[in-house]
């Protein structure tokens, strides 16, 4: 296959010259494998295309020349007996020309996605990627996760195999390098090492997400609360970048997100109802009941529709704090925070701060809980967090799975001794010197 890459690239060079014309073909090579490593012969493949959603930062409308942000069918193919496949795109379809306001002219990049069908047992794999010319994709090999749900003394017991290894660099490719503040190369950066991510799904959103989960994993009864119809699954992903310089052809860069998923398995309904269910909250994002104590998992913007700075909203979105008011004074013993997104996703560690009050005027600390946004020593994150932003929602099978700035999910005891009627939630940097804003939130649950 790799010799074909060289021959085809050389042919393209002889026909078109050094610069690709819009109608010139660009070739995408890959291989489909079963979980045991055997070739997946005759596997149907679909390649889809979408505009890179990073472009929405420029205020570009949702449609450009009839092409939307969502993935749409682009081409299809079938793997050979060896599992290898070749897909084709046109050079002119890798980017869309765009005239911006005030005479600025530029290009919008397209992102592609290739996915074989789900296995009979529900396992799946796909790759989303950017490319500049001919590239070789990482192998699309199913993950033998062995995912199962059993009964344990503390509740449902989820077991699964270790995550697949990171994809191996093709012989024709090279790795990006990390540089220090003085512009000196420090090390090559391979694709990230996959780690299991457990997700618990309700009908309207994610009930829980556990990063770097270890098997067996048992959700606490507080995590399950009184949700019903919850399904569990385990996922994993690797992000990476490869450079190709084939003989007689143009340089090409491949930036990819390779992701695996298990089937979803049902969990028994939980049996704990939080004392905060139905509590009022302030400020309310919209008229009606508080969406953060209604027992629904969907994350809601704390200030929806507010995208411009203004009075009480200097950063353009989010609120400084949310206050929950209970029916009567209680001593909360535990808190579960689900799906919290904040403006402090740029710092490695954030403090989720809970305070209590009887009268809503005098506040005392309940707990300060640390959440790890990311490892500041992760060299790969410096490369991929911008080039692969918003690919968390690229799965053709499942909802989002954010790798670089994951939403906050916390389940922790509260040590305060005082009874309170009001509970205030906010976020600060780990040293408590700077306050952030709450952008989105799924649910806050307090238990006695």
mmCIF file with all atom_site columns, N, CA and C in Angstrom, residues 7 41 66 82 91 113 140 160 184 210 212 226 251 265 267 294 333 352 416 421 425 434:
data_model
loop_
_atom_site.group_PDB
_atom_site.id
_atom_site.type_symbol
_atom_site.label_atom_id
_atom_site.label_alt_id
_atom_site.label_comp_id
_atom_site.label_asym_id
_atom_site.label_entity_id
_atom_site.label_seq_id
_atom_site.pdbx_PDB_ins_code
_atom_site.Cartn_x
_atom_site.Cartn_y
_atom_site.Cartn_z
_atom_site.occupancy
_atom_site.B_iso_or_equiv
_atom_site.pdbx_formal_charge
_atom_site.auth_seq_id
_atom_site.auth_comp_id
_atom_site.auth_asym_id
_atom_site.auth_atom_id
_atom_site.pdbx_PDB_model_num
ATOM 1  N N  . UNK A 1 7   ? 3.710   5.978  -5.756 1.00 0.00 ? 7   UNK A N  1
ATOM 2  C CA . UNK A 1 7   ? 3.454   5.982  -7.188 1.00 0.00 ? 7   UNK A CA 1
ATOM 3  C C  . UNK A 1 7   ? 2.347   6.950  -7.561 1.00 0.00 ? 7   UNK A C  1
ATOM 4  N N  . UNK A 1 41  ? -12.313 -7.785 5.672  1.00 0.00 ? 41  UNK A N  1
ATOM 5  C CA . UNK A 1 41  ? -12.487 -7.748 4.222  1.00 0.00 ? 41  UNK A CA 1
ATOM 6  C C  . UNK A 1 41  ? -13.898 -7.313 3.863  1.00 0.00 ? 41  UNK A C  1
ATOM 7  N N  . UNK A 1 66  ? -23.558 26.856 0.795  1.00 0.00 ? 66  UNK A N  1
ATOM 8  C CA . UNK A 1 66  ? -24.334 25.630 0.828  1.00 0.00 ? 66  UNK A CA 1
ATOM 9  C C  . UNK A 1 66  ? -23.745 24.515 1.647  1.00 0.00 ? 66  UNK A C  1
ATOM 10 N N  . UNK A 1 82  ? -7.410  -7.750 2.155  1.00 0.00 ? 82  UNK A N  1
ATOM 11 C CA . UNK A 1 82  ? -6.369  -7.498 3.149  1.00 0.00 ? 82  UNK A CA 1
ATOM 12 C C  . UNK A 1 82  ? -6.796  -6.506 4.225  1.00 0.00 ? 82  UNK A C  1
ATOM 13 N N  . UNK A 1 91  ? -8.627  18.040 -4.188 1.00 0.00 ? 91  UNK A N  1
ATOM 14 C CA . UNK A 1 91  ? -7.823  19.040 -3.478 1.00 0.00 ? 91  UNK A CA 1
ATOM 15 C C  . UNK A 1 91  ? -8.642  20.284 -3.166 1.00 0.00 ? 91  UNK A C  1
ATOM 16 N N  . UNK A 1 113 ? -14.331 12.540 8.165  1.00 0.00 ? 113 UNK A N  1
ATOM 17 C CA . UNK A 1 113 ? -14.576 11.458 9.124  1.00 0.00 ? 113 UNK A CA 1
ATOM 18 C C  . UNK A 1 113 ? -14.778 10.157 8.352  1.00 0.00 ? 113 UNK A C  1
ATOM 19 N N  . UNK A 1 140 ? -8.155  1.287  11.595 1.00 0.00 ? 140 UNK A N  1
ATOM 20 C CA . UNK A 1 140 ? -9.469  1.287  12.221 1.00 0.00 ? 140 UNK A CA 1
ATOM 21 C C  . UNK A 1 140 ? -9.735  -0.118 12.748 1.00 0.00 ? 140 UNK A C  1
ATOM 22 N N  . UNK A 1 160 ? -14.134 -3.908 32.236 1.00 0.00 ? 160 UNK A N  1
ATOM 23 C CA . UNK A 1 160 ? -13.716 -3.684 30.856 1.00 0.00 ? 160 UNK A CA 1
ATOM 24 C C  . UNK A 1 160 ? -12.216 -3.888 30.752 1.00 0.00 ? 160 UNK A C  1
ATOM 25 N N  . UNK A 1 184 ? 13.575  26.197 20.915 1.00 0.00 ? 184 UNK A N  1
ATOM 26 C CA . UNK A 1 184 ? 14.421  25.023 20.749 1.00 0.00 ? 184 UNK A CA 1
ATOM 27 C C  . UNK A 1 184 ? 13.564  23.757 20.851 1.00 0.00 ? 184 UNK A C  1
ATOM 28 N N  . UNK A 1 210 ? -16.575 9.486  33.907 1.00 0.00 ? 210 UNK A N  1
ATOM 29 C CA . UNK A 1 210 ? -15.406 9.162  34.717 1.00 0.00 ? 210 UNK A CA 1
ATOM 30 C C  . UNK A 1 210 ? -14.205 9.015  33.805 1.00 0.00 ? 210 UNK A C  1
ATOM 31 N N  . UNK A 1 212 ? -10.223 8.352  32.880 1.00 0.00 ? 212 UNK A N  1
ATOM 32 C CA . UNK A 1 212 ? -9.175  7.444  33.362 1.00 0.00 ? 212 UNK A CA 1
ATOM 33 C C  . UNK A 1 212 ? -9.764  6.404  34.321 1.00 0.00 ? 212 UNK A C  1
ATOM 34 N N  . UNK A 1 226 ? -31.766 8.950  41.669 1.00 0.00 ? 226 UNK A N  1
ATOM 35 C CA . UNK A 1 226 ? -32.969 8.189  41.374 1.00 0.00 ? 226 UNK A CA 1
ATOM 36 C C  . UNK A 1 226 ? -33.248 8.181  39.878 1.00 0.00 ? 226 UNK A C  1
ATOM 37 N N  . UNK A 1 251 ? 4.292   17.811 0.543  1.00 0.00 ? 251 UNK A N  1
ATOM 38 C CA . UNK A 1 251 ? 4.192   17.598 1.981  1.00 0.00 ? 251 UNK A CA 1
ATOM 39 C C  . UNK A 1 251 ? 2.716   17.533 2.368  1.00 0.00 ? 251 UNK A C  1
ATOM 40 N N  . UNK A 1 265 ? -24.956 -0.583 27.892 1.00 0.00 ? 265 UNK A N  1
ATOM 41 C CA . UNK A 1 265 ? -25.631 -1.611 28.684 1.00 0.00 ? 265 UNK A CA 1
ATOM 42 C C  . UNK A 1 265 ? -26.465 -0.956 29.775 1.00 0.00 ? 265 UNK A C  1
ATOM 43 N N  . UNK A 1 267 ? -28.353 -0.084 33.232 1.00 0.00 ? 267 UNK A N  1
ATOM 44 C CA . UNK A 1 267 ? -28.089 -0.134 34.670 1.00 0.00 ? 267 UNK A CA 1
ATOM 45 C C  . UNK A 1 267 ? -29.416 -0.133 35.422 1.00 0.00 ? 267 UNK A C  1
ATOM 46 N N  . UNK A 1 294 ? -33.796 19.798 38.736 1.00 0.00 ? 294 UNK A N  1
ATOM 47 C CA . UNK A 1 294 ? -35.030 19.154 38.264 1.00 0.00 ? 294 UNK A CA 1
ATOM 48 C C  . UNK A 1 294 ? -34.886 17.668 37.989 1.00 0.00 ? 294 UNK A C  1
ATOM 49 N N  . UNK A 1 333 ? -24.824 16.452 53.687 1.00 0.00 ? 333 UNK A N  1
ATOM 50 C CA . UNK A 1 333 ? -23.705 15.544 53.932 1.00 0.00 ? 333 UNK A CA 1
ATOM 51 C C  . UNK A 1 333 ? -22.930 15.193 52.667 1.00 0.00 ? 333 UNK A C  1
ATOM 52 N N  . UNK A 1 352 ? -13.943 24.001 43.025 1.00 0.00 ? 352 UNK A N  1
ATOM 53 C CA . UNK A 1 352 ? -15.391 24.156 43.064 1.00 0.00 ? 352 UNK A CA 1
ATOM 54 C C  . UNK A 1 352 ? -15.748 24.465 44.512 1.00 0.00 ? 352 UNK A C  1
ATOM 55 N N  . UNK A 1 416 ? -19.030 20.206 56.625 1.00 0.00 ? 416 UNK A N  1
ATOM 56 C CA . UNK A 1 416 ? -19.553 21.273 57.484 1.00 0.00 ? 416 UNK A CA 1
ATOM 57 C C  . UNK A 1 416 ? -20.553 20.743 58.495 1.00 0.00 ? 416 UNK A C  1
ATOM 58 N N  . UNK A 1 421 ? -29.863 26.767 54.786 1.00 0.00 ? 421 UNK A N  1
ATOM 59 C CA . UNK A 1 421 ? -31.020 26.742 53.894 1.00 0.00 ? 421 UNK A CA 1
ATOM 60 C C  . UNK A 1 421 ? -30.637 27.172 52.479 1.00 0.00 ? 421 UNK A C  1
ATOM 61 N N  . UNK A 1 425 ? -22.819 28.058 44.891 1.00 0.00 ? 425 UNK A N  1
ATOM 62 C CA . UNK A 1 425 ? -21.812 27.360 44.099 1.00 0.00 ? 425 UNK A CA 1
ATOM 63 C C  . UNK A 1 425 ? -21.037 28.368 43.263 1.00 0.00 ? 425 UNK A C  1
ATOM 64 N N  . UNK A 1 434 ? -8.405  33.940 42.109 1.00 0.00 ? 434 UNK A N  1
ATOM 65 C CA . UNK A 1 434 ? -9.210  34.468 41.011 1.00 0.00 ? 434 UNK A CA 1
ATOM 66 C C  . UNK A 1 434 ? -10.493 33.669 40.868 1.00 0.00 ? 434 UNK A C  1
#
